[in-house]
Amino acid sequence: MIIALNNKCNLTKDEFILYKKELQKLKKKETEIILFPSSIYLSNKIDNISIGSQNVSHYSSGPYTGEISAEQLKSLNVKYCLTGHSERREKFFETSDDINKKIRNLLNYEIIPILCIGEKKRSNLSKNKEIILDELKQSLFGLSKEEIEKIIIAYEPVWSIGTGIIPTGEEISEIINSIKANYPNNKILYGGSVNSDNVEMLNKENIIDGYLLGGLSLRLEKVQLLIDKIEN
Ligand code: PGA
């Protein structure tokens, strides 16, 4: 199981120092924890925790003020990188073409992309499946089968992110099974309002390889509860 902690744009330097200490105390057996801190903290090494970046430039190195290249991430031992998060798509107007370029840059430096996809509205399931498969197709355009298999897919219904509302187990398995039918060898995470109360229900479906946590990532006592529930 993977537990991905997306801190988003949170934690000052002093807060991060405390957070890091608490993170090191998390007890786990098999679970891989990936921390996605703000980019200013990416050079931190934390025992038993993998580091992921929340973003990467769609350019390679060069005159791109404010950007961070895949090569720079690699030099910090970053192992994973989020791409296509709905906040990047909506608030920073990232297109599937940008996401495709980012994925290619990451793969060139052997950083594992975690590609986020998800429908904006909770509506008709078959329409949502179509939306999701279309997002995947566009973001993965032109990549070889071997390249695609290196990517982790994160299914995050946009309407569920930060709202406290999650799909039913049935809705989630319908969507994840349709992703698996097209991408049988990719790991699939679920994200959107996951917490220590609903994780048992989500995990019951047995088709999810891990969880992407936003808000909960800042509450490590709750993350510990969640890990205990999925490991026991
Ligand atoms: P949330 O965020 O857990 O706060 O809903 C998930 C995400 O943005 O990936």
Short mmCIF file of C-alpha atoms and ligand atoms in Angstrom, two decimals:
data_model
loop_
_atom_site.label_atom_id
_atom_site.label_comp_id
_atom_site.label_asym_id
_atom_site.label_seq_id
_atom_site.Cartn_x
_atom_site.Cartn_y
_atom_site.Cartn_z
CA MET A 1 0.00 0.00 0.00
CA ILE A 2 1.03 3.55 -0.71
CA ILE A 3 0.07 6.53 1.43
CA ALA A 4 0.83 9.78 -0.37
CA LEU A 5 0.80 12.94 1.74
CA ASN A 6 0.18 16.06 -0.31
CA ASN A 7 0.95 19.03 1.93
CA LYS A 8 -0.06 21.46 -0.86
CA CYS A 9 0.91 25.09 -0.08
CA ASN A 10 1.16 24.65 3.70
CA LEU A 11 3.70 24.71 6.56
CA THR A 12 6.20 27.44 7.36
CA LYS A 13 9.83 26.45 7.99
CA ASP A 14 9.35 26.04 11.75
CA GLU A 15 6.11 24.14 11.26
CA PHE A 16 7.82 21.85 8.77
CA ILE A 17 10.62 21.06 11.25
CA LEU A 18 8.01 19.90 13.79
CA TYR A 19 6.04 18.06 11.13
CA LYS A 20 9.13 16.18 10.01
CA LYS A 21 9.80 15.02 13.59
CA GLU A 22 6.24 13.72 13.90
CA LEU A 23 6.41 12.07 10.50
CA GLN A 24 9.44 10.08 11.60
CA LYS A 25 7.44 8.67 14.49
CA LEU A 26 4.75 7.11 12.26
CA LYS A 27 4.54 3.36 12.78
CA LYS A 28 3.99 1.21 9.73
CA LYS A 29 4.75 -2.26 8.40
CA GLU A 30 4.54 -2.60 4.63
CA THR A 31 3.08 0.78 3.72
CA GLU A 32 5.22 3.12 1.63
CA ILE A 33 4.76 6.71 2.71
CA ILE A 34 5.46 9.37 0.13
CA LEU A 35 5.68 12.97 1.29
CA PHE A 36 4.86 15.73 -1.19
CA PRO A 37 6.05 18.84 0.65
CA SER A 38 6.22 22.38 -0.70
CA SER A 39 9.12 22.48 -3.15
CA ILE A 40 11.27 24.55 -0.75
CA TYR A 41 11.53 21.47 1.51
CA LEU A 42 12.27 18.90 -1.18
CA SER A 43 15.92 18.52 -0.18
CA ASN A 44 14.95 17.12 3.24
CA LYS A 45 15.81 13.49 3.78
CA ILE A 46 13.43 11.66 6.08
CA ASP A 47 14.12 8.09 7.24
CA ASN A 48 11.77 5.53 5.69
CA ILE A 49 9.80 8.17 3.81
CA SER A 50 9.97 8.65 0.03
CA ILE A 51 9.98 12.18 -1.29
CA GLY A 52 7.73 13.36 -4.09
CA SER A 53 7.32 16.71 -5.78
CA GLN A 54 3.95 18.41 -6.15
CA ASN A 55 4.96 19.75 -9.54
CA VAL A 56 7.59 19.83 -12.29
CA SER A 57 8.15 22.14 -15.22
CA HIS A 58 6.98 21.05 -18.64
CA TYR A 59 10.22 22.62 -19.88
CA SER A 60 13.67 21.16 -19.44
CA SER A 61 16.37 23.34 -17.82
CA GLY A 62 16.93 26.86 -19.18
CA PRO A 63 15.53 30.39 -19.05
CA TYR A 64 12.22 29.61 -17.31
CA THR A 65 11.99 31.83 -14.23
CA GLY A 66 10.28 30.18 -11.30
CA GLU A 67 10.25 26.69 -12.78
CA ILE A 68 11.79 23.47 -11.41
CA SER A 69 13.03 20.92 -13.92
CA ALA A 70 12.86 17.13 -13.71
CA GLU A 71 16.66 17.09 -13.78
CA GLN A 72 16.77 19.31 -10.68
CA LEU A 73 14.23 17.07 -8.92
CA LYS A 74 16.34 14.03 -9.74
CA SER A 75 19.41 15.71 -8.24
CA LEU A 76 17.48 15.97 -4.95
CA ASN A 77 16.62 12.24 -5.06
CA VAL A 78 12.95 12.93 -5.65
CA LYS A 79 11.32 9.61 -6.47
CA TYR A 80 7.75 10.60 -7.43
CA CYS A 81 5.98 13.64 -8.85
CA LEU A 82 2.30 14.57 -9.03
CA THR A 83 0.99 15.56 -12.44
CA GLY A 84 -2.48 16.64 -13.50
CA HIS A 85 -3.77 17.46 -10.03
CA SER A 86 -7.13 19.18 -10.41
CA GLU A 87 -5.83 22.28 -8.59
CA ARG A 88 -3.09 22.61 -11.24
CA ARG A 89 -5.59 22.03 -14.03
CA GLU A 90 -8.16 24.49 -12.70
CA LYS A 91 -6.14 27.21 -10.98
CA PHE A 92 -3.04 27.15 -13.17
CA PHE A 93 -4.78 26.22 -16.42
CA GLU A 94 -2.66 23.14 -17.09
CA THR A 95 -3.72 21.25 -20.18
CA SER A 96 -3.37 17.58 -21.04
CA ASP A 97 -0.60 18.62 -23.42
CA ASP A 98 1.36 20.26 -20.53
CA ILE A 99 0.76 17.15 -18.42
CA ASN A 100 2.00 14.92 -21.23
CA LYS A 101 5.21 16.98 -21.48
CA LYS A 102 5.71 16.82 -17.72
CA ILE A 103 5.30 13.05 -17.72
CA ARG A 104 7.87 12.72 -20.50
CA ASN A 105 10.35 14.94 -18.61
CA LEU A 106 9.88 12.90 -15.44
CA LEU A 107 10.29 9.57 -17.21
CA ASN A 108 13.50 10.85 -18.83
CA TYR A 109 14.92 11.22 -15.32
CA GLU A 110 13.36 8.05 -13.93
CA ILE A 111 11.01 9.88 -11.61
CA ILE A 112 7.67 8.09 -11.26
CA PRO A 113 4.75 10.30 -12.33
CA ILE A 114 1.55 10.04 -10.32
CA LEU A 115 -1.08 11.09 -12.82
CA CYS A 116 -4.23 12.50 -11.23
CA ILE A 117 -7.47 12.21 -13.13
CA GLY A 118 -11.11 12.60 -12.13
CA GLU A 119 -14.49 13.90 -13.16
CA LYS A 120 -15.57 17.37 -12.05
CA LYS A 121 -19.17 16.52 -11.25
CA ARG A 122 -20.86 13.57 -9.62
CA SER A 123 -23.15 12.55 -12.41
CA ASN A 124 -23.80 9.65 -14.72
CA LEU A 125 -21.25 6.87 -14.14
CA SER A 126 -20.81 5.88 -17.77
CA LYS A 127 -20.22 9.53 -18.70
CA ASN A 128 -17.68 9.83 -15.91
CA LYS A 129 -15.87 6.71 -17.10
CA GLU A 130 -15.65 8.28 -20.52
CA ILE A 131 -14.27 11.56 -19.08
CA ILE A 132 -11.63 9.70 -17.08
CA LEU A 133 -10.50 7.43 -19.88
CA ASP A 134 -10.31 10.44 -22.15
CA GLU A 135 -8.14 12.36 -19.66
CA LEU A 136 -5.84 9.33 -19.41
CA LYS A 137 -5.64 8.93 -23.16
CA GLN A 138 -4.76 12.58 -23.70
CA SER A 139 -2.21 12.79 -20.89
CA LEU A 140 -0.51 9.56 -22.01
CA PHE A 141 -0.61 10.34 -25.72
CA GLY A 142 2.32 8.91 -27.68
CA LEU A 143 3.91 7.09 -24.74
CA SER A 144 4.99 3.47 -25.17
CA LYS A 145 3.37 0.62 -23.24
CA GLU A 146 6.56 0.29 -21.15
CA GLU A 147 6.51 4.01 -20.31
CA ILE A 148 2.82 3.96 -19.42
CA GLU A 149 3.31 1.02 -17.08
CA LYS A 150 5.77 3.04 -14.99
CA ILE A 151 3.07 5.58 -14.11
CA ILE A 152 0.86 5.48 -11.04
CA ILE A 153 -2.71 6.60 -11.69
CA ALA A 154 -4.54 8.54 -8.97
CA TYR A 155 -8.30 8.59 -9.34
CA GLU A 156 -9.56 11.71 -7.60
CA PRO A 157 -13.14 12.81 -8.26
CA VAL A 158 -12.75 16.59 -8.23
CA TRP A 159 -16.07 17.03 -6.40
CA SER A 160 -14.69 14.92 -3.56
CA ILE A 161 -11.45 16.84 -3.00
CA GLY A 162 -11.60 18.81 0.25
CA THR A 163 -15.40 18.47 0.49
CA GLY A 164 -15.77 15.56 2.91
CA ILE A 165 -17.99 13.78 0.36
CA ILE A 166 -16.78 10.51 -1.12
CA PRO A 167 -18.22 8.22 -3.80
CA THR A 168 -19.86 4.96 -2.74
CA GLY A 169 -17.74 1.80 -2.85
CA GLU A 170 -19.75 0.75 -5.87
CA GLU A 171 -19.05 3.98 -7.77
CA ILE A 172 -15.35 3.74 -7.00
CA SER A 173 -15.05 0.12 -8.09
CA GLU A 174 -16.92 0.81 -11.34
CA ILE A 175 -14.50 3.59 -12.24
CA ILE A 176 -11.35 1.82 -11.04
CA ASN A 177 -12.30 -1.38 -12.83
CA SER A 178 -12.78 0.53 -16.05
CA ILE A 179 -9.32 2.10 -15.62
CA LYS A 180 -7.88 -1.36 -14.90
CA ALA A 181 -9.54 -2.78 -18.00
CA ASN A 182 -7.53 -0.31 -20.09
CA TYR A 183 -4.39 -0.05 -17.93
CA PRO A 184 -4.12 -3.46 -16.24
CA ASN A 185 -0.51 -3.09 -15.10
CA ASN A 186 -0.68 0.33 -13.43
CA LYS A 187 -1.01 0.93 -9.72
CA ILE A 188 -4.11 2.94 -8.88
CA LEU A 189 -4.51 5.28 -5.93
CA TYR A 190 -7.71 6.89 -4.74
CA GLY A 191 -7.84 10.47 -3.45
CA GLY A 192 -10.55 12.87 -2.27
CA SER A 193 -11.58 13.41 1.36
CA VAL A 194 -9.96 10.17 2.53
CA ASN A 195 -9.79 9.92 6.32
CA SER A 196 -9.40 7.38 9.08
CA ASP A 197 -13.20 6.95 9.29
CA ASN A 198 -13.93 6.17 5.64
CA VAL A 199 -10.74 4.28 4.71
CA GLU A 200 -12.10 0.91 5.84
CA MET A 201 -15.06 1.24 3.51
CA LEU A 202 -12.74 2.26 0.65
CA ASN A 203 -10.31 -0.53 1.37
CA LYS A 204 -13.03 -3.16 1.45
CA GLU A 205 -13.20 -3.07 -2.34
CA ASN A 206 -9.65 -4.47 -2.48
CA ILE A 207 -8.88 -2.77 -5.78
CA ILE A 208 -7.06 0.31 -4.51
CA ASP A 209 -3.25 0.30 -4.23
CA GLY A 210 -3.07 3.32 -1.96
CA TYR A 211 -4.45 6.71 -1.00
CA LEU A 212 -3.58 10.30 -1.81
CA LEU A 213 -4.28 12.48 1.22
CA GLY A 214 -4.56 16.27 1.07
CA GLY A 215 -6.10 17.81 4.18
CA LEU A 216 -5.38 14.75 6.31
CA SER A 217 -1.66 14.89 5.46
CA LEU A 218 -1.34 17.77 7.93
CA ARG A 219 -2.87 15.73 10.78
CA LEU A 220 -0.37 12.98 11.38
CA GLU A 221 -2.20 11.48 14.36
CA LYS A 222 -5.07 10.77 11.96
CA VAL A 223 -2.67 9.43 9.33
CA GLN A 224 -1.40 6.97 11.96
CA LEU A 225 -4.97 5.82 12.62
CA LEU A 226 -5.52 5.38 8.90
CA ILE A 227 -2.32 3.34 8.49
CA ASP A 228 -3.30 1.13 11.45
CA LYS A 229 -6.66 0.47 9.82
CA ILE A 230 -5.29 -0.49 6.42
CA GLU A 231 -2.50 -2.65 7.86
CA ASN A 232 -4.67 -4.59 10.30
P1 PGA B 1 -8.24 16.02 0.24
O1 PGA B 1 -7.30 16.34 -1.00
O2 PGA B 1 -7.72 14.76 0.88
O3 PGA B 1 -8.07 17.23 1.15
O4 PGA B 1 -9.62 15.89 -0.26
C1 PGA B 1 -6.90 15.32 -1.87
C2 PGA B 1 -6.04 15.88 -2.94
O5 PGA B 1 -6.11 17.08 -3.24
O6 PGA B 1 -5.27 15.13 -3.56
#
